[in-house]
PDB file of C-alpha atoms in Angstrom:
ATOM      1  CA  MET C   1       0.000   0.000   0.000  1.00 44.00           C
ATOM      2  CA  GLN C   2       2.840   2.397   0.848  1.00 44.00           C
ATOM      3  CA  ARG C   3       4.359   1.893  -2.604  1.00 48.00           C
ATOM      4  CA  HIS C   4       1.085   2.817  -4.302  1.00 51.00           C
ATOM      5  CA  ASN C   5       0.599   5.829  -2.039  1.00 64.00           C
ATOM      6  CA  ASP C   6       4.097   6.981  -2.966  1.00 83.00           C
ATOM      7  CA  ALA C   7       3.250   6.601  -6.668  1.00 86.00           C
ATOM      8  CA  VAL C   8       0.170   8.805  -6.288  1.00 89.00           C
ATOM      9  CA  GLU C   9       2.163  11.380  -4.312  1.00 90.00           C
ATOM     10  CA  ARG C  10       4.957  11.479  -6.909  1.00 90.00           C
ATOM     11  CA  THR C  11       2.413  11.911  -9.697  1.00 90.00           C
ATOM     12  CA  LYS C  12       0.718  14.708  -7.785  1.00 91.00           C
ATOM     13  CA  CYS C  13       4.046  16.473  -7.148  1.00 91.00           C
ATOM     14  CA  ARG C  14       4.944  16.320 -10.830  1.00 91.00           C
ATOM     15  CA  ARG C  15       1.591  17.861 -11.785  1.00 93.00           C
ATOM     16  CA  LYS C  16       2.101  20.522  -9.109  1.00 93.00           C
ATOM     17  CA  VAL C  17       5.287  21.609 -10.867  1.00 93.00           C
ATOM     18  CA  TYR C  18       3.357  21.980 -14.133  1.00 94.00           C
ATOM     19  CA  LEU C  19       0.567  23.972 -12.477  1.00 94.00           C
ATOM     20  CA  VAL C  20       3.066  26.398 -10.957  1.00 94.00           C
ATOM     21  CA  PHE C  21       5.714  26.740 -13.683  1.00 93.00           C
ATOM     22  CA  GLY C  22       3.723  25.787 -16.777  1.00 92.00           C
ATOM     23  CA  PRO C  23       3.096  22.510 -18.611  1.00 91.00           C
ATOM     24  CA  GLU C  24       5.289  20.394 -20.835  1.00 89.00           C
ATOM     25  CA  THR C  25       5.507  21.109 -24.554  1.00 89.00           C
ATOM     26  CA  ASP C  26       2.557  18.947 -25.584  1.00 87.00           C
ATOM     27  CA  GLU C  27       0.287  20.923 -23.226  1.00 87.00           C
ATOM     28  CA  ALA C  28       1.887  24.321 -23.823  1.00 86.00           C
ATOM     29  CA  SER C  29      -1.229  25.774 -25.451  1.00 88.00           C
ATOM     30  CA  ASP C  30      -3.436  24.866 -22.472  1.00 89.00           C
ATOM     31  CA  TYR C  31      -2.120  27.380 -19.943  1.00 91.00           C
ATOM     32  CA  ALA C  32       0.928  29.452 -19.012  1.00 93.00           C
ATOM     33  CA  SER C  33       3.184  29.571 -15.996  1.00 94.00           C
ATOM     34  CA  ALA C  34       1.741  31.164 -12.873  1.00 95.00           C
ATOM     35  CA  VAL C  35       5.211  32.469 -11.968  1.00 95.00           C
ATOM     36  CA  SER C  36       7.213  35.235 -13.647  1.00 94.00           C
ATOM     37  CA  ILE C  37      10.896  35.486 -12.691  1.00 92.00           C
ATOM     38  CA  LEU C  38      12.410  38.810 -13.737  1.00 94.00           C
ATOM     39  CA  ASP C  39      15.965  39.245 -14.987  1.00 94.00           C
ATOM     40  CA  ALA C  40      18.627  39.197 -12.277  1.00 94.00           C
ATOM     41  CA  ARG C  41      20.307  42.626 -12.240  1.00 96.00           C
ATOM     42  CA  LEU C  42      23.667  43.534 -10.744  1.00 98.00           C
ATOM     43  CA  VAL C  43      23.477  45.680  -7.605  1.00 98.00           C
ATOM     44  CA  LEU C  44      26.732  45.174  -5.655  1.00 98.00           C
ATOM     45  CA  ILE C  45      30.033  43.700  -6.816  1.00 98.00           C
ATOM     46  CA  PRO C  46      33.175  43.055  -4.748  1.00 98.00           C
ATOM     47  CA  ALA C  47      36.221  45.055  -5.823  1.00 98.00           C
ATOM     48  CA  ARG C  48      39.828  44.774  -4.672  1.00 98.00           C
ATOM     49  CA  SER C  49      40.825  47.572  -2.335  1.00 97.00           C
ATOM     50  CA  LEU C  50      44.331  48.719  -1.466  1.00 96.00           C
ATOM     51  CA  LYS C  51      43.038  49.128   2.084  1.00 94.00           C
ATOM     52  CA  GLY C  52      40.678  46.569   3.584  1.00 92.00           C
ATOM     53  CA  VAL C  53      41.255  43.788   0.980  1.00 96.00           C
ATOM     54  CA  TRP C  54      37.901  44.274  -0.779  1.00 98.00           C
ATOM     55  CA  THR C  55      34.750  46.348  -0.639  1.00 98.00           C
ATOM     56  CA  TYR C  56      31.330  46.341  -2.236  1.00 98.00           C
ATOM     57  CA  VAL C  57      30.968  48.758  -5.154  1.00 99.00           C
ATOM     58  CA  THR C  58      27.801  50.093  -6.728  1.00 98.00           C
ATOM     59  CA  SER C  59      26.567  53.175  -8.592  1.00 98.00           C
ATOM     60  CA  PRO C  60      23.324  55.173  -8.831  1.00 97.00           C
ATOM     61  CA  HIS C  61      22.376  53.291 -11.999  1.00 97.00           C
ATOM     62  CA  LEU C  62      22.844  49.889 -10.354  1.00 98.00           C
ATOM     63  CA  LEU C  63      20.861  51.012  -7.319  1.00 97.00           C
ATOM     64  CA  ASN C  64      18.067  52.072  -9.657  1.00 96.00           C
ATOM     65  CA  TYR C  65      17.725  48.439 -10.779  1.00 96.00           C
ATOM     66  CA  LEU C  66      16.904  47.598  -7.184  1.00 96.00           C
ATOM     67  CA  LEU C  67      14.497  50.520  -6.898  1.00 96.00           C
ATOM     68  CA  THR C  68      12.664  49.477 -10.059  1.00 95.00           C
ATOM     69  CA  TYR C  69      12.044  45.959  -8.795  1.00 95.00           C
ATOM     70  CA  MET C  70      11.013  47.284  -5.383  1.00 95.00           C
ATOM     71  CA  GLU C  71       8.440  49.448  -7.141  1.00 94.00           C
ATOM     72  CA  VAL C  72       7.156  46.453  -9.125  1.00 93.00           C
ATOM     73  CA  VAL C  73       6.464  44.483  -5.937  1.00 91.00           C
ATOM     74  CA  ASN C  74       5.434  47.560  -3.921  1.00 90.00           C
ATOM     75  CA  HIS C  75       8.184  46.951  -1.362  1.00 92.00           C
ATOM     76  CA  GLY C  76       7.719  48.814   1.900  1.00 91.00           C
ATOM     77  CA  LYS C  77      11.288  50.187   1.971  1.00 94.00           C
ATOM     78  CA  ARG C  78      11.275  51.586  -1.559  1.00 94.00           C
ATOM     79  CA  ASN C  79      10.626  55.222  -0.589  1.00 95.00           C
ATOM     80  CA  ASP C  80      13.376  55.161   2.033  1.00 96.00           C
ATOM     81  CA  LEU C  81      15.864  53.759  -0.475  1.00 95.00           C
ATOM     82  CA  ALA C  82      14.761  56.214  -3.189  1.00 96.00           C
ATOM     83  CA  LYS C  83      15.535  59.177  -0.920  1.00 96.00           C
ATOM     84  CA  LEU C  84      19.006  57.819  -0.137  1.00 95.00           C
ATOM     85  CA  VAL C  85      19.760  57.149  -3.816  1.00 95.00           C
ATOM     86  CA  GLU C  86      18.810  60.731  -4.685  1.00 95.00           C
ATOM     87  CA  GLN C  87      21.202  61.998  -2.017  1.00 95.00           C
ATOM     88  CA  VAL C  88      23.958  59.783  -3.396  1.00 95.00           C
ATOM     89  CA  LYS C  89      23.371  61.029  -6.956  1.00 93.00           C
ATOM     90  CA  GLY C  90      23.934  64.582  -5.802  1.00 91.00           C
ATOM     91  CA  VAL C  91      27.315  63.764  -4.283  1.00 94.00           C
ATOM     92  CA  VAL C  92      29.023  61.240  -6.589  1.00 95.00           C
ATOM     93  CA  LYS C  93      30.905  62.761  -9.532  1.00 95.00           C
ATOM     94  CA  ASP C  94      33.161  61.250 -12.200  1.00 96.00           C
ATOM     95  CA  GLY C  95      36.557  60.364 -10.741  1.00 95.00           C
ATOM     96  CA  THR C  96      35.275  60.391  -7.172  1.00 96.00           C
ATOM     97  CA  ALA C  97      33.650  57.967  -4.764  1.00 97.00           C
ATOM     98  CA  ILE C  98      31.854  58.018  -1.451  1.00 97.00           C
ATOM     99  CA  ILE C  99      32.498  55.322   1.128  1.00 97.00           C
ATOM    100  CA  SER C 100      30.774  53.990   4.230  1.00 97.00           C
ATOM    101  CA  LYS C 101      33.889  53.502   6.391  1.00 95.00           C
ATOM    102  CA  PRO C 102      37.190  55.413   6.603  1.00 94.00           C
ATOM    103  CA  ASP C 103      39.263  52.204   6.757  1.00 93.00           C
ATOM    104  CA  LEU C 104      39.211  52.143   2.935  1.00 95.00           C
ATOM    105  CA  LEU C 105      40.907  55.520   2.543  1.00 95.00           C
ATOM    106  CA  VAL C 106      44.483  55.833   1.281  1.00 94.00           C
ATOM    107  CA  SER C 107      46.393  58.983   2.315  1.00 83.00           C
ATOM    108  CA  GLY C 108      43.257  60.416   3.846  1.00 81.00           C
ATOM    109  CA  ASN C 109      41.339  61.494   0.746  1.00 91.00           C
ATOM    110  CA  SER C 110      41.462  58.783  -1.909  1.00 95.00           C
ATOM    111  CA  ILE C 111      40.567  55.148  -2.445  1.00 97.00           C
ATOM    112  CA  VAL C 112      42.198  52.565  -4.707  1.00 97.00           C
ATOM    113  CA  ILE C 113      39.762  49.918  -5.958  1.00 97.00           C
ATOM    114  CA  ASN C 114      40.663  47.453  -8.694  1.00 98.00           C
ATOM    115  CA  GLU C 115      43.836  49.500  -9.244  1.00 96.00           C
ATOM    116  CA  LEU C 116      41.785  52.640  -9.954  1.00 97.00           C
ATOM    117  CA  GLU C 117      42.497  55.655  -7.753  1.00 96.00           C
ATOM    118  CA  LEU C 118      39.506  57.859  -7.009  1.00 97.00           C
ATOM    119  CA  GLY C 119      39.062  60.827  -4.732  1.00 96.00           C
ATOM    120  CA  ALA C 120      36.911  59.655  -1.841  1.00 96.00           C
ATOM    121  CA  THR C 121      35.039  60.931   1.184  1.00 95.00           C
ATOM    122  CA  GLN C 122      33.068  59.159   3.871  1.00 95.00           C
ATOM    123  CA  ASP C 123      29.297  59.670   3.733  1.00 95.00           C
ATOM    124  CA  VAL C 124      26.971  58.537   6.538  1.00 93.00           C
ATOM    125  CA  THR C 125      24.177  58.181   3.970  1.00 94.00           C
ATOM    126  CA  LEU C 126      25.749  54.881   2.928  1.00 97.00           C
ATOM    127  CA  ASN C 127      25.419  53.465   6.430  1.00 96.00           C
ATOM    128  CA  GLN C 128      21.703  54.234   6.268  1.00 96.00           C
ATOM    129  CA  LEU C 129      21.585  52.513   2.884  1.00 96.00           C
ATOM    130  CA  ILE C 130      23.378  49.443   4.265  1.00 97.00           C
ATOM    131  CA  ASN C 131      20.859  49.224   7.109  1.00 96.00           C
ATOM    132  CA  LEU C 132      18.038  48.900   4.558  1.00 95.00           C
ATOM    133  CA  LEU C 133      19.592  45.794   3.002  1.00 95.00           C
ATOM    134  CA  PRO C 134      18.457  42.285   4.022  1.00 92.00           C
ATOM    135  CA  GLY C 135      20.284  40.416   6.822  1.00 88.00           C
ATOM    136  CA  ASP C 136      23.290  38.592   5.369  1.00 93.00           C
ATOM    137  CA  ILE C 137      23.998  41.269   2.770  1.00 96.00           C
ATOM    138  CA  ARG C 138      23.761  43.980   5.411  1.00 96.00           C
ATOM    139  CA  SER C 139      26.247  42.132   7.621  1.00 96.00           C
ATOM    140  CA  ILE C 140      28.807  41.686   4.841  1.00 97.00           C
ATOM    141  CA  ALA C 141      28.433  45.267   3.595  1.00 97.00           C
ATOM    142  CA  SER C 142      28.878  46.572   7.141  1.00 97.00           C
ATOM    143  CA  GLU C 143      32.064  44.551   7.551  1.00 96.00           C
ATOM    144  CA  ARG C 144      33.637  45.102   4.117  1.00 97.00           C
ATOM    145  CA  GLY C 145      32.303  48.590   3.469  1.00 97.00           C
ATOM    146  CA  LEU C 146      30.227  50.074   0.659  1.00 98.00           C
ATOM    147  CA  THR C 147      31.644  52.316  -2.059  1.00 98.00           C
ATOM    148  CA  VAL C 148      29.521  54.246  -4.548  1.00 98.00           C
ATOM    149  CA  VAL C 149      31.145  55.470  -7.753  1.00 98.00           C
ATOM    150  CA  SER C 150      29.691  57.332 -10.712  1.00 97.00           C
ATOM    151  CA  ASP C 151      27.857  55.530 -13.506  1.00 97.00           C
ATOM    152  CA  SER C 152      30.747  56.440 -15.805  1.00 96.00           C
ATOM    153  CA  ASN C 153      33.339  54.813 -13.535  1.00 97.00           C
ATOM    154  CA  VAL C 154      31.394  51.723 -12.491  1.00 98.00           C
ATOM    155  CA  GLN C 155      31.745  50.033 -15.878  1.00 96.00           C
ATOM    156  CA  GLU C 156      35.524  49.847 -15.547  1.00 98.00           C
ATOM    157  CA  VAL C 157      35.316  48.755 -11.907  1.00 98.00           C
ATOM    158  CA  VAL C 158      32.965  45.919 -12.836  1.00 98.00           C
ATOM    159  CA  ARG C 159      35.118  44.882 -15.791  1.00 97.00           C
ATOM    160  CA  ARG C 160      38.187  44.601 -13.567  1.00 98.00           C
ATOM    161  CA  SER C 161      36.262  42.597 -10.959  1.00 98.00           C
ATOM    162  CA  LEU C 162      35.283  39.890 -13.440  1.00 97.00           C
ATOM    163  CA  ILE C 163      37.159  36.592 -13.252  1.00 95.00           C
ATOM    164  CA  ILE C 164      38.462  35.481 -16.669  1.00 94.00           C
ATOM    165  CA  GLN C 165      38.525  31.685 -16.919  1.00 91.00           C
ATOM    166  CA  PRO C 166      40.249  30.067 -19.957  1.00 90.00           C
ATOM    167  CA  ARG C 167      38.484  26.900 -21.151  1.00 87.00           C
ATOM    168  CA  ILE C 168      39.559  24.184 -23.587  1.00 87.00           C
ATOM    169  CA  ARG C 169      37.790  21.350 -25.356  1.00 87.00           C
ATOM    170  CA  LEU C 170      39.953  18.263 -25.874  1.00 88.00           C
ATOM    171  CA  ASP C 171      39.913  15.793 -28.722  1.00 84.00           C
ATOM    172  CA  TYR C 172      39.065  12.540 -26.924  1.00 85.00           C
ATOM    173  CA  ALA C 173      41.449  10.415 -29.016  1.00 85.00           C
ATOM    174  CA  THR C 174      44.533  12.650 -29.057  1.00 87.00           C
ATOM    175  CA  LYS C 175      43.961  14.543 -25.793  1.00 84.00           C
ATOM    176  CA  THR C 176      44.878  17.760 -27.579  1.00 85.00           C
ATOM    177  CA  VAL C 177      42.782  20.858 -28.104  1.00 84.00           C
ATOM    178  CA  SER C 178      40.181  20.305 -30.809  1.00 84.00           C
ATOM    179  CA  GLY C 179      39.614  22.914 -33.496  1.00 81.00           C
ATOM    180  CA  GLY C 180      37.982  26.039 -32.078  1.00 79.00           C
ATOM    181  CA  GLY C 181      38.162  24.494 -28.630  1.00 83.00           C
ATOM    182  CA  LEU C 182      39.922  27.332 -26.812  1.00 88.00           C
ATOM    183  CA  TRP C 183      37.875  30.165 -25.352  1.00 88.00           C
ATOM    184  CA  GLU C 184      37.425  32.330 -22.284  1.00 91.00           C
ATOM    185  CA  GLU C 185      34.463  32.765 -19.955  1.00 91.00           C
ATOM    186  CA  GLU C 186      33.728  35.608 -17.548  1.00 93.00           C
ATOM    187  CA  TYR C 187      32.469  34.978 -14.013  1.00 94.00           C
ATOM    188  CA  VAL C 188      31.482  37.395 -11.283  1.00 96.00           C
ATOM    189  CA  PRO C 189      33.357  37.051  -7.976  1.00 96.00           C
ATOM    190  CA  GLN C 190      31.927  35.375  -4.906  1.00 95.00           C
ATOM    191  CA  PHE C 191      29.586  37.581  -2.812  1.00 97.00           C
ATOM    192  CA  THR C 192      28.336  39.511  -5.863  1.00 98.00           C
ATOM    193  CA  VAL C 193      24.746  40.633  -5.269  1.00 98.00           C
ATOM    194  CA  PHE C 194      22.027  40.526  -7.915  1.00 97.00           C
ATOM    195  CA  THR C 195      18.399  41.495  -7.505  1.00 96.00           C
ATOM    196  CA  THR C 196      15.353  39.917  -9.073  1.00 94.00           C
ATOM    197  CA  ALA C 197      11.631  39.706  -8.396  1.00 94.00           C
ATOM    198  CA  ILE C 198       9.301  36.740  -8.502  1.00 92.00           C
ATOM    199  CA  LEU C 199       5.728  37.603  -9.458  1.00 94.00           C
ATOM    200  CA  CYS C 200       3.002  35.056  -8.761  1.00 95.00           C
ATOM    201  CA  ASN C 201      -0.563  34.657  -9.955  1.00 94.00           C
ATOM    202  CA  GLY C 202      -3.088  31.952  -9.328  1.00 95.00           C
ATOM    203  CA  THR C 203      -2.514  28.948 -11.593  1.00 94.00           C
ATOM    204  CA  LYS C 204      -3.700  29.545 -15.153  1.00 91.00           C
ATOM    205  CA  ALA C 205      -4.904  25.956 -15.542  1.00 91.00           C
ATOM    206  CA  LYS C 206      -8.695  25.601 -15.729  1.00 88.00           C
ATOM    207  CA  GLY C 207      -8.741  22.507 -13.567  1.00 86.00           C
ATOM    208  CA  ASP C 208     -12.237  21.543 -14.712  1.00 87.00           C
ATOM    209  CA  GLY C 209     -13.426  17.949 -14.878  1.00 88.00           C
ATOM    210  CA  GLU C 210     -12.364  17.508 -18.485  1.00 90.00           C
ATOM    211  CA  SER C 211      -8.859  18.858 -17.840  1.00 90.00           C
ATOM    212  CA  ILE C 212      -8.358  16.686 -14.764  1.00 90.00           C
ATOM    213  CA  LYS C 213      -9.532  13.588 -16.638  1.00 90.00           C
ATOM    214  CA  ARG C 214      -7.018  14.353 -19.384  1.00 89.00           C
ATOM    215  CA  TRP C 215      -4.220  14.790 -16.843  1.00 90.00           C
ATOM    216  CA  ILE C 216      -5.047  11.487 -15.173  1.00 90.00           C
ATOM    217  CA  ASP C 217      -5.073   9.689 -18.523  1.00 88.00           C
ATOM    218  CA  LYS C 218      -1.612  11.109 -19.194  1.00 88.00           C
ATOM    219  CA  ASP C 219      -0.082  10.932 -15.712  1.00 87.00           C
ATOM    220  CA  GLY C 220      -1.740   7.864 -14.233  1.00 84.00           C
ATOM    221  CA  GLY C 221      -0.212   5.045 -16.260  1.00 82.00           C
ATOM    222  CA  GLY C 222       0.325   2.037 -13.987  1.00 81.00           C
ATOM    223  CA  LEU C 223      -2.090   3.259 -11.313  1.00 86.00           C
ATOM    224  CA  SER C 224      -5.128   1.235 -10.287  1.00 87.00           C
ATOM    225  CA  ASN C 225      -8.664   2.614 -10.600  1.00 88.00           C
ATOM    226  CA  ASP C 226      -8.758   3.324  -6.865  1.00 89.00           C
ATOM    227  CA  GLU C 227      -5.481   5.201  -7.105  1.00 89.00           C
ATOM    228  CA  LYS C 228      -6.739   7.190 -10.082  1.00 88.00           C
ATOM    229  CA  LYS C 229      -9.821   8.153  -8.075  1.00 90.00           C
ATOM    230  CA  ARG C 230      -7.596   9.311  -5.241  1.00 91.00           C
ATOM    231  CA  LEU C 231      -5.411  11.175  -7.736  1.00 91.00           C
ATOM    232  CA  GLU C 232      -8.501  12.920  -9.114  1.00 90.00           C
ATOM    233  CA  ASP C 233      -9.377  14.167  -5.628  1.00 92.00           C
ATOM    234  CA  GLU C 234      -5.774  15.266  -5.079  1.00 92.00           C
ATOM    235  CA  TYR C 235      -5.757  17.182  -8.378  1.00 92.00           C
ATOM    236  CA  LYS C 236      -9.008  18.981  -7.532  1.00 93.00           C
ATOM    237  CA  SER C 237      -7.636  20.011  -4.149  1.00 94.00           C
ATOM    238  CA  LEU C 238      -4.325  21.059  -5.708  1.00 94.00           C
ATOM    239  CA  VAL C 239      -5.914  23.269  -8.360  1.00 93.00           C
ATOM    240  CA  SER C 240      -8.171  24.878  -5.756  1.00 94.00           C
ATOM    241  CA  SER C 241      -5.179  25.658  -3.542  1.00 94.00           C
ATOM    242  CA  LEU C 242      -3.054  27.019  -6.390  1.00 95.00           C
ATOM    243  CA  LYS C 243      -5.730  29.470  -7.485  1.00 95.00           C
ATOM    244  CA  ASP C 244      -4.334  31.527  -4.602  1.00 95.00           C
ATOM    245  CA  ALA C 245      -1.245  33.479  -5.723  1.00 94.00           C
ATOM    246  CA  ASN C 246       0.272  33.290  -2.225  1.00 93.00           C
ATOM    247  CA  ASN C 247       0.194  29.496  -2.352  1.00 94.00           C
ATOM    248  CA  VAL C 248       1.813  29.589  -5.801  1.00 94.00           C
ATOM    249  CA  CYS C 249       4.686  31.714  -4.454  1.00 92.00           C
ATOM    250  CA  THR C 250       5.088  29.378  -1.488  1.00 90.00           C
ATOM    251  CA  GLU C 251       5.440  26.393  -3.816  1.00 91.00           C
ATOM    252  CA  ALA C 252       7.763  28.266  -6.201  1.00 89.00           C
ATOM    253  CA  LEU C 253      10.085  29.052  -3.294  1.00 85.00           C
ATOM    254  CA  GLY C 254      10.382  25.508  -2.022  1.00 79.00           C
ATOM    255  CA  GLY C 255       6.922  24.533  -0.857  1.00 68.00           C
ATOM    256  CA  GLY C 256       7.362  26.082   2.576  1.00 62.00           C
ATOM    257  CA  ARG C 257      10.686  24.320   3.129  1.00 71.00           C
ATOM    258  CA  GLY C 258      12.638  27.507   2.503  1.00 69.00           C
ATOM    259  CA  LEU C 259      14.501  27.480  -0.817  1.00 76.00           C
ATOM    260  CA  THR C 260      17.961  28.819   0.045  1.00 85.00           C
ATOM    261  CA  SER C 261      19.990  28.328  -3.147  1.00 89.00           C
ATOM    262  CA  LEU C 262      19.571  28.056  -6.888  1.00 86.00           C
ATOM    263  CA  PHE C 263      21.769  27.526  -9.942  1.00 89.00           C
ATOM    264  CA  PHE C 264      21.645  30.306 -12.526  1.00 87.00           C
ATOM    265  CA  GLY C 265      22.785  29.804 -16.103  1.00 85.00           C
ATOM    266  CA  GLY C 266      23.955  26.637 -17.811  1.00 83.00           C
ATOM    267  CA  LYS C 267      27.182  25.902 -15.930  1.00 86.00           C
ATOM    268  CA  GLU C 268      25.873  23.718 -13.109  1.00 87.00           C
ATOM    269  CA  THR C 269      27.925  20.692 -14.179  1.00 87.00           C
ATOM    270  CA  ILE C 270      31.184  22.628 -13.755  1.00 86.00           C
ATOM    271  CA  GLY C 271      30.143  24.118 -10.427  1.00 87.00           C
ATOM    272  CA  LYS C 272      29.334  27.634 -11.623  1.00 90.00           C
ATOM    273  CA  GLY C 273      26.229  29.724 -11.093  1.00 90.00           C
ATOM    274  CA  LEU C 274      25.285  28.628  -7.566  1.00 92.00           C
ATOM    275  CA  ALA C 275      23.590  31.521  -5.789  1.00 93.00           C
ATOM    276  CA  LYS C 276      22.253  31.980  -2.291  1.00 92.00           C
ATOM    277  CA  LEU C 277      18.671  33.242  -2.229  1.00 91.00           C
ATOM    278  CA  ILE C 278      17.828  35.949   0.281  1.00 91.00           C
ATOM    279  CA  GLU C 279      14.196  37.007   0.461  1.00 86.00           C
ATOM    280  CA  TRP C 280      13.574  40.668   1.150  1.00 86.00           C
TER     281      TRP C 280
END
């Protein structure tokens, strides 16, 4: 009996994934995903510092990515952050930076980050900005410091922070590089912070009797009639629950178990792209 119960539960879980994230190709015209995941945008990137080893660097433009997403989700701290960003914009000029802690200063009035020397002053506004950030990020930024440079300067800072990784593709027989098999890839350093937003709606699936019957015919191969009847009841309950957008978001973020990490991009097999998820 336990084996059959497990089979029904596995089938239900698989259908739950479809109801939340959208169906497989052969059902693609039936309904769309109930979850929209926006592009991940760069907000903070670690940069080498002549004093203090490394510090977080950002710019008004990068902070505006965060503000935009906060506006999309109507985040409660958006107005507070918007005021601080406006203050920062009025202070940061090309060739200069503002910093959250004096430990980063070289010779009293400059900072050297990624081998770029910029005139720098401490600004308490950045400490207020750090305090708005979510837990782990706030702790790291408080320890390592936060530096804001101009939008003109941040491009070069980011470029110099990137890790260039040479890659080769070997010919299996000769163990030499195959034609066109030498290239380089760019990776962001550890502790880089991106922002995204996950928007949830109630499931788009109709979940009527005809739809559920079709799902059972497709999903229920190998199940007994009694198990199919149980699966039908489970599907009805599942669709009813996932009509609530809050329940959809709960499932998308780990079904209440607390999703804490996720691989981004297509480099999982070589250990790249693993990110820690911090809900704000």
